[in-house]
């Protein structure tokens, strides 16, 4: 299994507006019947190296999706994530950003 982790970094005051946008605009586009993504999860950073980040650190919220293959993850990134995430920049401005990491689940 593969997991795509997309971290959104924005001003902490944008939290509620971002979560509303994520739920109403982003999730339906990224996790629809044509999409190879499944099992959406959303997390936020509460500590960094044992410290609660202050507002100058920004707010980090991660969205994760699971895939059966690297090819499915790449297809999703190209055809679903990049077009939808462009709307993130338009909605939350140039000081907000996102980055993506692709992870492979390994057996214990």
Short mmCIF file of C-alpha atoms in Angstrom, two decimals:
data_model
loop_
_atom_site.label_atom_id
_atom_site.label_comp_id
_atom_site.label_asym_id
_atom_site.label_seq_id
_atom_site.Cartn_x
_atom_site.Cartn_y
_atom_site.Cartn_z
CA UNK A 1 0.00 0.00 0.00
CA UNK A 2 1.09 3.57 -0.70
CA UNK A 3 0.09 6.73 1.13
CA UNK A 4 0.18 10.20 -0.31
CA UNK A 5 0.61 12.82 2.41
CA UNK A 6 -0.23 16.37 1.38
CA UNK A 7 0.71 18.98 3.97
CA UNK A 8 -0.97 22.36 3.77
CA UNK A 9 0.72 25.23 5.62
CA UNK A 10 -1.21 28.41 6.24
CA UNK A 11 -1.86 31.12 8.81
CA UNK A 12 -3.42 29.69 12.02
CA UNK A 13 -6.34 32.14 11.77
CA UNK A 14 -7.38 30.36 8.53
CA UNK A 15 -7.98 27.00 10.26
CA UNK A 16 -11.80 26.98 10.26
CA UNK A 17 -12.10 28.42 6.77
CA UNK A 18 -9.54 25.92 5.44
CA UNK A 19 -11.26 22.92 7.07
CA UNK A 20 -14.59 24.04 5.65
CA UNK A 21 -13.02 24.42 2.17
CA UNK A 22 -11.28 21.05 2.50
CA UNK A 23 -14.53 19.29 3.38
CA UNK A 24 -16.77 21.03 0.86
CA UNK A 25 -14.45 21.65 -2.10
CA UNK A 26 -11.34 19.46 -1.95
CA UNK A 27 -12.42 16.07 -0.55
CA UNK A 28 -15.29 15.58 -3.06
CA UNK A 29 -12.88 16.19 -5.96
CA UNK A 30 -10.04 14.02 -4.67
CA UNK A 31 -12.14 11.10 -3.38
CA UNK A 32 -14.83 10.48 -5.97
CA UNK A 33 -15.83 7.30 -7.85
CA UNK A 34 -13.34 7.99 -10.70
CA UNK A 35 -10.44 8.57 -8.29
CA UNK A 36 -8.03 5.77 -7.31
CA UNK A 37 -7.63 7.36 -3.85
CA UNK A 38 -9.30 5.88 -0.80
CA UNK A 39 -9.41 6.21 3.00
CA UNK A 40 -8.99 9.98 3.43
CA UNK A 41 -7.52 11.12 6.74
CA UNK A 42 -6.81 14.63 8.02
CA UNK A 43 -4.35 15.45 10.79
CA UNK A 44 -2.81 18.57 12.25
CA UNK A 45 0.52 19.17 13.96
CA UNK A 46 0.17 19.70 17.70
CA UNK A 47 3.86 19.53 18.68
CA UNK A 48 7.23 19.90 16.98
CA UNK A 49 10.14 18.40 18.92
CA UNK A 50 8.01 18.46 22.08
CA UNK A 51 6.99 22.10 21.68
CA UNK A 52 3.62 23.54 20.69
CA UNK A 53 4.29 25.69 17.62
CA UNK A 54 3.45 29.37 17.97
CA UNK A 55 1.58 31.36 15.33
CA UNK A 56 4.81 32.32 13.55
CA UNK A 57 5.33 28.64 12.71
CA UNK A 58 2.07 28.51 10.77
CA UNK A 59 -0.64 25.89 10.85
CA UNK A 60 0.17 22.51 9.26
CA UNK A 61 -2.70 20.26 8.24
CA UNK A 62 -2.03 16.97 6.47
CA UNK A 63 -4.41 15.13 4.16
CA UNK A 64 -3.63 11.47 3.45
CA UNK A 65 -4.91 9.10 0.78
CA UNK A 66 -4.19 5.40 0.23
CA UNK A 67 -3.34 3.73 -3.10
CA UNK A 68 -2.70 0.23 -4.36
CA UNK A 69 0.26 1.26 -6.53
CA UNK A 70 2.74 4.04 -7.24
CA UNK A 71 1.15 4.37 -10.68
CA UNK A 72 -2.27 5.02 -9.09
CA UNK A 73 -0.74 7.62 -6.78
CA UNK A 74 0.94 9.40 -9.70
CA UNK A 75 -2.25 9.31 -11.77
CA UNK A 76 -4.17 10.83 -8.86
CA UNK A 77 -1.53 13.52 -8.30
CA UNK A 78 -1.55 14.57 -11.96
CA UNK A 79 -5.29 14.32 -12.67
CA UNK A 80 -6.90 15.14 -9.32
CA UNK A 81 -4.55 16.75 -6.80
CA UNK A 82 -2.67 19.31 -8.89
CA UNK A 83 -5.79 20.81 -10.51
CA UNK A 84 -7.66 20.93 -7.18
CA UNK A 85 -4.72 22.18 -5.12
CA UNK A 86 -4.28 25.11 -7.48
CA UNK A 87 -7.58 26.32 -6.07
CA UNK A 88 -5.99 26.17 -2.59
CA UNK A 89 -3.44 28.79 -3.61
CA UNK A 90 -6.14 30.94 -5.17
CA UNK A 91 -8.31 30.72 -2.04
CA UNK A 92 -5.64 31.13 0.64
CA UNK A 93 -3.09 33.37 -1.02
CA UNK A 94 0.59 33.36 -1.82
CA UNK A 95 1.67 32.97 1.82
CA UNK A 96 -0.04 29.55 2.00
CA UNK A 97 1.65 26.51 0.50
CA UNK A 98 1.38 22.76 0.18
CA UNK A 99 3.78 19.90 -0.45
CA UNK A 100 3.33 16.21 -1.09
CA UNK A 101 5.18 13.11 0.10
CA UNK A 102 4.56 9.58 -1.20
CA UNK A 103 5.08 6.84 1.39
CA UNK A 104 5.18 3.06 1.06
CA UNK A 105 3.75 0.94 3.87
CA UNK A 106 6.24 -1.71 4.97
CA UNK A 107 5.52 -4.88 6.94
CA UNK A 108 6.57 -4.91 10.59
#
